[in-house]
Amino acid sequence: MKFLFASDSFKGSLSSEKIVEILTESAKCIFPDCQCRGVSVADGGEGTVEAVVHAMGGSLRCVSVHGPLMEETTATYGVFQNSHAVIEMAAASGLPMVPAEKRNPLHTTTYGTGELIKDALDQGYRNISIAIGGSATNDGGMGAMSALGVRFLDKEGNVLTGFGEDIGKVHSIDGKGLHPAAAETEFTVMCDVTNPLTGLNGATYTFGKQKGGTPEILERLEKDMEAYAGKLLDLTGIDVNQIPGSGAAGGLGAALKVFLHANMKSGIETVLDLIEFDSLLEGVDLVITGEGRMDWQSAFGKVPSGIGMRCKAKGIPALAIVGGLGEGAEKIYEFGIESIMTTIQGAMSVEEAIERAEELYRSAADRTFHMLRTGRKLNP
């Protein structure tokens, strides 16, 4: 038998690499002659760069950038195959980088994310994928585009830095200074939300509160964002509110689409394409995937559903080993996952499950392969 192991990490306990190691050891005990291969995967959120770099034998590049408060910091992004770069905007503009007492979307910027993109362009990478989850920002992507050479000007002609408080001050936009390599680069945005830039489901009202926005701040930002969307329409002819995902990362999705002509794509689909997952399925008899907790959300852009659908298309059975089950987990059966095995063996706290994660996962892996061996003994 030939197995392929492709699980998301279990946050706070098991890495994708460790899961592959455990599955391989367990499989060899039950099926001594089996072939095993493992690959790191992620869904476009935290850990995406690490997973892609590990899977593709790439490397990390460390860059000095400015954080969401324009503080000096360092951030890394991944590179592979001499032409590909993969960036997590949260590495330079993420919410955890801002202390709780300083969180205010008026005072944060995506400038550092733009610096990561600029460095990738300067280094000659012409296929750039950007994961835009986990932002601390609501600047409409002005900061990132400013770092790439776009000038946002107020009515006096002054150049705006690109904080959230600058959105309503935009009078004109000068894109002539945009990094020249942008025109010859293919940009992909990993985005699993469809929120528009403005409105009740837009960037400000949907995500602004968690970034420190009070009702008064959110009201101001929404009014400013509406004006900003109008400027983009006037100057580029693009109605960003008609672009699903334009409100992601506080409007960074809109800026990447308008100024860099990026393709908006599911995070897990982007990752699976980057690691050339379909080619890994050749000759495989069974795939085992999983995640820390499976519930109704797992069917929408998470690792198991992405893996399951790729397997389903090729007629390869896929199983999931998960830490725990939540409401609606059975929906995953519609997405190519044939069965689910949990690591939890009885009533226990989350803390205990995390502490015993390796032991529990190994037990679940053993049970899974014992069941597979039993199935092979059944009469047709």
mmCIF file of N, CA and C in Angstrom, residues 52-163:
data_model
loop_
_atom_site.group_PDB
_atom_site.id
_atom_site.type_symbol
_atom_site.label_atom_id
_atom_site.label_comp_id
_atom_site.label_asym_id
_atom_site.label_seq_id
_atom_site.Cartn_x
_atom_site.Cartn_y
_atom_site.Cartn_z
ATOM 1 N N VAL A 52 4.722 25.630 3.244
ATOM 2 C CA VAL A 52 5.111 25.640 1.827
ATOM 3 C C VAL A 52 6.620 25.494 1.679
ATOM 4 N N VAL A 53 7.375 26.217 2.497
ATOM 5 C CA VAL A 53 8.834 26.139 2.415
ATOM 6 C C VAL A 53 9.312 24.722 2.723
ATOM 7 N N HIS A 54 8.743 24.111 3.744
ATOM 8 C CA HIS A 54 9.132 22.741 4.114
ATOM 9 C C HIS A 54 8.786 21.761 3.004
ATOM 10 N N ALA A 55 7.581 21.899 2.438
ATOM 11 C CA ALA A 55 7.138 20.972 1.400
ATOM 12 C C ALA A 55 7.957 21.101 0.118
ATOM 13 N N MET A 56 8.394 22.312 -0.192
ATOM 14 C CA MET A 56 9.069 22.561 -1.459
ATOM 15 C C MET A 56 10.584 22.652 -1.329
ATOM 16 N N GLY A 57 11.107 22.404 -0.122
ATOM 17 C CA GLY A 57 12.555 22.482 0.049
ATOM 18 C C GLY A 57 13.088 23.882 -0.167
ATOM 19 N N GLY A 58 12.288 24.882 0.202
ATOM 20 C CA GLY A 58 12.702 26.269 0.020
ATOM 21 C C GLY A 58 13.450 26.796 1.222
ATOM 22 N N SER A 59 13.452 28.108 1.359
ATOM 23 C CA SER A 59 14.164 28.731 2.478
ATOM 24 C C SER A 59 13.416 29.978 2.929
ATOM 25 N N LEU A 60 13.800 30.474 4.093
ATOM 26 C CA LEU A 60 13.195 31.683 4.632
ATOM 27 C C LEU A 60 14.132 32.865 4.438
ATOM 28 N N ARG A 61 13.568 34.010 4.137
ATOM 29 C CA ARG A 61 14.349 35.225 4.001
ATOM 30 C C ARG A 61 13.879 36.221 5.069
ATOM 31 N N CYS A 62 14.824 36.747 5.820
ATOM 32 C CA CYS A 62 14.520 37.671 6.911
ATOM 33 C C CYS A 62 14.770 39.113 6.445
ATOM 34 N N VAL A 63 13.811 40.000 6.703
ATOM 35 C CA VAL A 63 13.871 41.370 6.195
ATOM 36 C C VAL A 63 13.550 42.353 7.322
ATOM 37 N N SER A 64 14.238 43.477 7.335
ATOM 38 C CA SER A 64 13.900 44.556 8.260
ATOM 39 C C SER A 64 12.726 45.341 7.686
ATOM 40 N N VAL A 65 11.653 45.438 8.445
ATOM 41 C CA VAL A 65 10.452 46.126 7.986
ATOM 42 C C VAL A 65 9.901 46.989 9.117
ATOM 43 N N HIS A 66 8.775 47.628 8.839
ATOM 44 C CA HIS A 66 8.063 48.390 9.855
ATOM 45 C C HIS A 66 6.786 47.637 10.223
ATOM 46 N N GLY A 67 6.538 47.532 11.519
ATOM 47 C CA GLY A 67 5.366 46.837 12.001
ATOM 48 C C GLY A 67 4.110 47.675 11.870
ATOM 49 N N PRO A 68 2.989 47.181 12.391
ATOM 50 C CA PRO A 68 1.713 47.891 12.229
ATOM 51 C C PRO A 68 1.666 49.268 12.877
ATOM 52 N N LEU A 69 2.531 49.529 13.849
ATOM 53 C CA LEU A 69 2.603 50.853 14.465
ATOM 54 C C LEU A 69 3.770 51.663 13.901
ATOM 55 N N MET A 70 4.346 51.177 12.791
ATOM 56 C CA MET A 70 5.519 51.758 12.128
ATOM 57 C C MET A 70 6.781 51.624 12.975
ATOM 58 N N GLU A 71 6.759 50.667 13.905
ATOM 59 C CA GLU A 71 7.970 50.376 14.676
ATOM 60 C C GLU A 71 8.903 49.515 13.838
ATOM 61 N N GLU A 72 10.198 49.637 14.056
ATOM 62 C CA GLU A 72 11.153 48.817 13.327
ATOM 63 C C GLU A 72 11.113 47.387 13.865
ATOM 64 N N THR A 73 11.082 46.427 12.952
ATOM 65 C CA THR A 73 11.018 45.019 13.339
ATOM 66 C C THR A 73 11.598 44.182 12.208
ATOM 67 N N THR A 74 11.586 42.882 12.374
ATOM 68 C CA THR A 74 12.020 41.982 11.307
ATOM 69 C C THR A 74 10.891 41.000 11.007
ATOM 70 N N ALA A 75 10.826 40.556 9.784
ATOM 71 C CA ALA A 75 9.807 39.594 9.366
ATOM 72 C C ALA A 75 10.419 38.675 8.322
ATOM 73 N N THR A 76 9.868 37.490 8.216
ATOM 74 C CA THR A 76 10.369 36.522 7.243
ATOM 75 C C THR A 76 9.296 36.166 6.224
ATOM 76 N N TYR A 77 9.747 35.766 5.056
ATOM 77 C CA TYR A 77 8.853 35.192 4.054
ATOM 78 C C TYR A 77 9.585 34.029 3.394
ATOM 79 N N GLY A 78 8.846 33.205 2.676
ATOM 80 C CA GLY A 78 9.432 32.005 2.089
ATOM 81 C C GLY A 78 9.718 32.159 0.610
ATOM 82 N N VAL A 79 10.770 31.486 0.156
ATOM 83 C CA VAL A 79 11.128 31.499 -1.267
ATOM 84 C C VAL A 79 11.469 30.078 -1.705
ATOM 85 N N PHE A 80 11.163 29.772 -2.967
ATOM 86 C CA PHE A 80 11.486 28.447 -3.501
ATOM 87 C C PHE A 80 11.447 28.489 -5.024
ATOM 88 N N GLN A 81 12.083 27.516 -5.628
ATOM 89 C CA GLN A 81 12.133 27.347 -7.084
ATOM 90 C C GLN A 81 12.632 28.590 -7.818
ATOM 91 N N ASN A 82 13.418 29.406 -7.157
ATOM 92 C CA ASN A 82 14.067 30.577 -7.776
ATOM 93 C C ASN A 82 13.121 31.673 -8.236
ATOM 94 N N SER A 83 11.817 31.404 -8.300
ATOM 95 C CA SER A 83 10.902 32.427 -8.800
ATOM 96 C C SER A 83 9.699 32.661 -7.908
ATOM 97 N N HIS A 84 9.505 31.809 -6.902
ATOM 98 C CA HIS A 84 8.316 31.895 -6.067
ATOM 99 C C HIS A 84 8.618 32.482 -4.684
ATOM 100 N N ALA A 85 7.728 33.328 -4.231
ATOM 101 C CA ALA A 85 7.786 33.844 -2.856
ATOM 102 C C ALA A 85 6.408 33.691 -2.243
ATOM 103 N N VAL A 86 6.364 33.349 -0.968
ATOM 104 C CA VAL A 86 5.092 33.235 -0.252
ATOM 105 C C VAL A 86 5.200 34.062 1.025
ATOM 106 N N ILE A 87 4.226 34.940 1.216
ATOM 107 C CA ILE A 87 4.263 35.944 2.278
ATOM 108 C C ILE A 87 3.018 35.818 3.148
ATOM 109 N N GLU A 88 3.207 35.927 4.467
ATOM 110 C CA GLU A 88 2.084 36.077 5.392
ATOM 111 C C GLU A 88 2.063 37.524 5.852
ATOM 112 N N MET A 89 0.992 38.244 5.517
ATOM 113 C CA MET A 89 0.966 39.652 5.926
ATOM 114 C C MET A 89 1.014 39.802 7.438
ATOM 115 N N ALA A 90 0.539 38.789 8.168
ATOM 116 C CA ALA A 90 0.568 38.849 9.628
ATOM 117 C C ALA A 90 1.990 38.894 10.181
ATOM 118 N N ALA A 91 2.973 38.492 9.377
ATOM 119 C CA ALA A 91 4.368 38.532 9.830
ATOM 120 C C ALA A 91 4.856 39.962 9.998
ATOM 121 N N ALA A 92 4.245 40.890 9.257
ATOM 122 C CA ALA A 92 4.664 42.289 9.332
ATOM 123 C C ALA A 92 3.566 43.211 9.847
ATOM 124 N N SER A 93 2.313 42.794 9.707
ATOM 125 C CA SER A 93 1.191 43.676 10.053
ATOM 126 C C SER A 93 0.120 42.951 10.852
ATOM 127 N N GLY A 94 0.527 41.953 11.630
ATOM 128 C CA GLY A 94 -0.425 41.110 12.329
ATOM 129 C C GLY A 94 -0.922 41.670 13.648
ATOM 130 N N LEU A 95 -2.122 41.273 14.034
ATOM 131 C CA LEU A 95 -2.729 41.745 15.278
ATOM 132 C C LEU A 95 -1.899 41.414 16.516
ATOM 133 N N PRO A 96 -1.287 40.222 16.619
ATOM 134 C CA PRO A 96 -0.494 39.930 17.821
ATOM 135 C C PRO A 96 0.708 40.851 18.009
ATOM 136 N N MET A 97 1.084 41.597 16.964
ATOM 137 C CA MET A 97 2.210 42.504 17.077
ATOM 138 C C MET A 97 1.852 43.793 17.817
ATOM 139 N N VAL A 98 0.573 44.003 18.028
ATOM 140 C CA VAL A 98 0.121 45.230 18.690
ATOM 141 C C VAL A 98 -0.375 44.900 20.089
ATOM 142 N N PRO A 99 0.228 45.465 21.129
ATOM 143 C CA PRO A 99 -0.263 45.231 22.493
ATOM 144 C C PRO A 99 -1.733 45.621 22.600
ATOM 145 N N ALA A 100 -2.478 44.886 23.411
ATOM 146 C CA ALA A 100 -3.920 45.106 23.522
ATOM 147 C C ALA A 100 -4.275 46.556 23.821
ATOM 148 N N GLU A 101 -3.483 47.194 24.682
ATOM 149 C CA GLU A 101 -3.796 48.563 25.075
ATOM 150 C C GLU A 101 -3.509 49.578 23.965
ATOM 151 N N LYS A 102 -2.800 49.173 22.910
ATOM 152 C CA LYS A 102 -2.474 50.086 21.816
ATOM 153 C C LYS A 102 -3.282 49.805 20.551
ATOM 154 N N ARG A 103 -4.207 48.865 20.618
ATOM 155 C CA ARG A 103 -4.958 48.504 19.418
ATOM 156 C C ARG A 103 -5.977 49.574 19.052
ATOM 157 N N ASN A 104 -5.803 50.117 17.875
ATOM 158 C CA ASN A 104 -6.676 51.156 17.347
ATOM 159 C C ASN A 104 -6.478 51.181 15.839
ATOM 160 N N PRO A 105 -7.486 50.799 15.056
ATOM 161 C CA PRO A 105 -7.310 50.720 13.598
ATOM 162 C C PRO A 105 -7.034 52.059 12.927
ATOM 163 N N LEU A 106 -7.192 53.154 13.654
ATOM 164 C CA LEU A 106 -6.818 54.452 13.095
ATOM 165 C C LEU A 106 -5.296 54.603 13.034
ATOM 166 N N HIS A 107 -4.604 53.867 13.902
ATOM 167 C CA HIS A 107 -3.170 54.086 14.082
ATOM 168 C C HIS A 107 -2.299 52.915 13.618
ATOM 169 N N THR A 108 -2.850 52.037 12.799
ATOM 170 C CA THR A 108 -2.065 50.911 12.283
ATOM 171 C C THR A 108 -1.978 50.974 10.761
ATOM 172 N N THR A 109 -0.965 50.300 10.221
ATOM 173 C CA THR A 109 -0.697 50.372 8.785
ATOM 174 C C THR A 109 -0.162 49.046 8.256
ATOM 175 N N THR A 110 -0.387 48.806 6.980
ATOM 176 C CA THR A 110 0.145 47.622 6.296
ATOM 177 C C THR A 110 1.481 47.920 5.616
ATOM 178 N N TYR A 111 2.125 49.018 5.976
ATOM 179 C CA TYR A 111 3.368 49.425 5.311
ATOM 180 C C TYR A 111 4.399 48.292 5.293
ATOM 181 N N GLY A 112 4.539 47.585 6.410
ATOM 182 C CA GLY A 112 5.519 46.507 6.480
ATOM 183 C C GLY A 112 5.230 45.369 5.528
ATOM 184 N N THR A 113 3.953 45.096 5.293
ATOM 185 C CA THR A 113 3.600 44.067 4.309
ATOM 186 C C THR A 113 4.065 44.495 2.922
ATOM 187 N N GLY A 114 3.882 45.763 2.614
ATOM 188 C CA GLY A 114 4.377 46.284 1.338
ATOM 189 C C GLY A 114 5.886 46.164 1.232
ATOM 190 N N GLU A 115 6.587 46.347 2.362
ATOM 191 C CA GLU A 115 8.044 46.204 2.349
ATOM 192 C C GLU A 115 8.460 44.763 2.059
ATOM 193 N N LEU A 116 7.704 43.797 2.571
ATOM 194 C CA LEU A 116 7.995 42.392 2.250
ATOM 195 C C LEU A 116 7.804 42.132 0.765
ATOM 196 N N ILE A 117 6.710 42.647 0.209
ATOM 197 C CA ILE A 117 6.457 42.470 -1.226
ATOM 198 C C ILE A 117 7.558 43.143 -2.041
ATOM 199 N N LYS A 118 7.947 44.347 -1.635
ATOM 200 C CA LYS A 118 9.005 45.077 -2.357
ATOM 201 C C LYS A 118 10.313 44.291 -2.337
ATOM 202 N N ASP A 119 10.661 43.723 -1.192
ATOM 203 C CA ASP A 119 11.899 42.960 -1.118
ATOM 204 C C ASP A 119 11.847 41.753 -2.052
ATOM 205 N N ALA A 120 10.694 41.079 -2.089
ATOM 206 C CA ALA A 120 10.552 39.921 -2.982
ATOM 207 C C ALA A 120 10.715 40.346 -4.445
ATOM 208 N N LEU A 121 10.145 41.482 -4.797
ATOM 209 C CA LEU A 121 10.299 41.991 -6.163
ATOM 210 C C LEU A 121 11.756 42.359 -6.439
ATOM 211 N N ASP A 122 12.400 43.018 -5.473
ATOM 212 C CA ASP A 122 13.802 43.402 -5.640
ATOM 213 C C ASP A 122 14.703 42.180 -5.810
ATOM 214 N N GLN A 123 14.336 41.081 -5.167
ATOM 215 C CA GLN A 123 15.130 39.856 -5.248
ATOM 216 C C GLN A 123 14.853 39.049 -6.513
ATOM 217 N N GLY A 124 13.912 39.512 -7.311
ATOM 218 C CA GLY A 124 13.652 38.865 -8.599
ATOM 219 C C GLY A 124 12.539 37.840 -8.601
ATOM 220 N N TYR A 125 11.769 37.745 -7.532
ATOM 221 C CA TYR A 125 10.672 36.776 -7.505
ATOM 222 C C TYR A 125 9.477 37.335 -8.266
ATOM 223 N N ARG A 126 8.957 36.534 -9.180
ATOM 224 C CA ARG A 126 7.906 37.018 -10.068
ATOM 225 C C ARG A 126 6.615 36.202 -9.951
ATOM 226 N N ASN A 127 6.546 35.360 -8.953
ATOM 227 C CA ASN A 127 5.316 34.646 -8.633
ATOM 228 C C ASN A 127 5.160 34.762 -7.115
ATOM 229 N N ILE A 128 4.298 35.659 -6.670
ATOM 230 C CA ILE A 128 4.207 35.992 -5.254
ATOM 231 C C ILE A 128 2.809 35.693 -4.731
ATOM 232 N N SER A 129 2.745 34.867 -3.697
ATOM 233 C CA SER A 129 1.476 34.539 -3.044
ATOM 234 C C SER A 129 1.462 35.202 -1.675
ATOM 235 N N ILE A 130 0.322 35.799 -1.333
ATOM 236 C CA ILE A 130 0.224 36.576 -0.100
ATOM 237 C C ILE A 130 -0.977 36.111 0.716
ATOM 238 N N ALA A 131 -0.725 35.582 1.900
ATOM 239 C CA ALA A 131 -1.788 35.203 2.826
ATOM 240 C C ALA A 131 -2.145 36.430 3.652
ATOM 241 N N ILE A 132 -3.432 36.814 3.683
ATOM 242 C CA ILE A 132 -3.770 38.098 4.288
ATOM 243 C C ILE A 132 -4.651 37.973 5.538
ATOM 244 N N GLY A 133 -4.582 36.841 6.225
ATOM 245 C CA GLY A 133 -5.334 36.692 7.464
ATOM 246 C C GLY A 133 -4.585 37.264 8.659
ATOM 247 N N GLY A 134 -5.325 37.589 9.721
ATOM 248 C CA GLY A 134 -4.714 37.982 10.987
ATOM 249 C C GLY A 134 -4.210 39.396 11.076
ATOM 250 N N SER A 135 -4.811 40.318 10.336
ATOM 251 C CA SER A 135 -4.284 41.683 10.289
ATOM 252 C C SER A 135 -4.666 42.513 11.512
ATOM 253 N N ALA A 136 -3.834 43.519 11.777
ATOM 254 C CA ALA A 136 -4.110 44.508 12.826
ATOM 255 C C ALA A 136 -4.632 45.796 12.220
ATOM 256 N N THR A 137 -4.886 45.800 10.929
ATOM 257 C CA THR A 137 -5.038 47.038 10.165
ATOM 258 C C THR A 137 -6.421 47.253 9.560
ATOM 259 N N ASN A 138 -6.688 48.505 9.229
ATOM 260 C CA ASN A 138 -7.907 48.883 8.515
ATOM 261 C C ASN A 138 -7.578 50.131 7.674
ATOM 262 N N ASP A 139 -6.509 50.001 6.896
ATOM 263 C CA ASP A 139 -6.012 51.161 6.149
ATOM 264 C C ASP A 139 -6.309 51.090 4.654
ATOM 265 N N GLY A 140 -7.153 50.153 4.245
ATOM 266 C CA GLY A 140 -7.470 50.040 2.830
ATOM 267 C C GLY A 140 -6.300 49.604 1.970
ATOM 268 N N GLY A 141 -5.239 49.126 2.612
ATOM 269 C CA GLY A 141 -4.045 48.712 1.879
ATOM 270 C C GLY A 141 -3.160 49.866 1.467
ATOM 271 N N MET A 142 -3.484 51.073 1.933
ATOM 272 C CA MET A 142 -2.695 52.258 1.557
ATOM 273 C C MET A 142 -1.245 52.123 1.997
ATOM 274 N N GLY A 143 -1.026 51.607 3.200
ATOM 275 C CA GLY A 143 0.338 51.477 3.701
ATOM 276 C C GLY A 143 1.175 50.587 2.808
ATOM 277 N N ALA A 144 0.637 49.421 2.464
ATOM 278 C CA ALA A 144 1.374 48.470 1.624
ATOM 279 C C ALA A 144 1.682 49.064 0.260
ATOM 280 N N MET A 145 0.708 49.732 -0.333
ATOM 281 C CA MET A 145 0.928 50.309 -1.659
ATOM 282 C C MET A 145 1.905 51.480 -1.593
ATOM 283 N N SER A 146 1.885 52.219 -0.465
ATOM 284 C CA SER A 146 2.847 53.311 -0.304
ATOM 285 C C SER A 146 4.277 52.778 -0.295
ATOM 286 N N ALA A 147 4.483 51.634 0.360
ATOM 287 C CA ALA A 147 5.806 51.028 0.397
ATOM 288 C C ALA A 147 6.250 50.568 -0.981
ATOM 289 N N LEU A 148 5.290 50.339 -1.863
ATOM 290 C CA LEU A 148 5.599 49.896 -3.225
ATOM 291 C C LEU A 148 5.676 51.053 -4.216
ATOM 292 N N GLY A 149 5.552 52.279 -3.710
ATOM 293 C CA GLY A 149 5.762 53.443 -4.575
ATOM 294 C C GLY A 149 4.529 54.210 -4.985
ATOM 295 N N VAL A 150 3.334 53.744 -4.592
ATOM 296 C CA VAL A 150 2.119 54.499 -4.895
ATOM 297 C C VAL A 150 2.023 55.671 -3.925
ATOM 298 N N ARG A 151 1.633 56.846 -4.424
ATOM 299 C CA ARG A 151 1.518 58.026 -3.566
ATOM 300 C C ARG A 151 0.050 58.393 -3.396
ATOM 301 N N PHE A 152 -0.364 58.438 -2.134
ATOM 302 C CA PHE A 152 -1.715 58.876 -1.794
ATOM 303 C C PHE A 152 -1.594 60.309 -1.276
ATOM 304 N N LEU A 153 -2.314 61.231 -1.898
ATOM 305 C CA LEU A 153 -2.143 62.658 -1.608
ATOM 306 C C LEU A 153 -3.414 63.265 -1.018
ATOM 307 N N ASP A 154 -3.241 64.176 -0.058
ATOM 308 C CA ASP A 154 -4.396 64.901 0.459
ATOM 309 C C ASP A 154 -4.680 66.106 -0.437
ATOM 310 N N LYS A 155 -5.660 66.905 -0.072
ATOM 311 C CA LYS A 155 -6.068 67.999 -0.967
ATOM 312 C C LYS A 155 -5.019 69.100 -1.081
ATOM 313 N N GLU A 156 -4.061 69.118 -0.133
ATOM 314 C CA GLU A 156 -2.960 70.084 -0.238
ATOM 315 C C GLU A 156 -1.767 69.521 -1.005
ATOM 316 N N GLY A 157 -1.878 68.264 -1.440
ATOM 317 C CA GLY A 157 -0.786 67.643 -2.175
ATOM 318 C C GLY A 157 0.240 66.960 -1.303
ATOM 319 N N ASN A 158 -0.029 66.871 -0.012
ATOM 320 C CA ASN A 158 0.888 66.195 0.902
ATOM 321 C C ASN A 158 0.739 64.675 0.769
ATOM 322 N N VAL A 159 1.864 63.981 0.870
ATOM 323 C CA VAL A 159 1.847 62.522 0.772
ATOM 324 C C VAL A 159 1.414 61.929 2.106
ATOM 325 N N LEU A 160 0.429 61.045 2.052
ATOM 326 C CA LEU A 160 -0.080 60.379 3.246
ATOM 327 C C LEU A 160 0.715 59.113 3.514
ATOM 328 N N THR A 161 0.970 58.830 4.790
ATOM 329 C CA THR A 161 1.760 57.645 5.156
ATOM 330 C C THR A 161 0.996 56.360 4.905
ATOM 331 N N GLY A 162 -0.279 56.360 5.248
ATOM 332 C CA GLY A 162 -1.070 55.160 5.025
ATOM 333 C C GLY A 162 -1.529 54.471 6.290
ATOM 334 N N PHE A 163 -1.837 55.237 7.329
ATOM 335 C CA PHE A 163 -2.483 54.692 8.516
ATOM 336 C C PHE A 163 -3.992 54.688 8.280
#
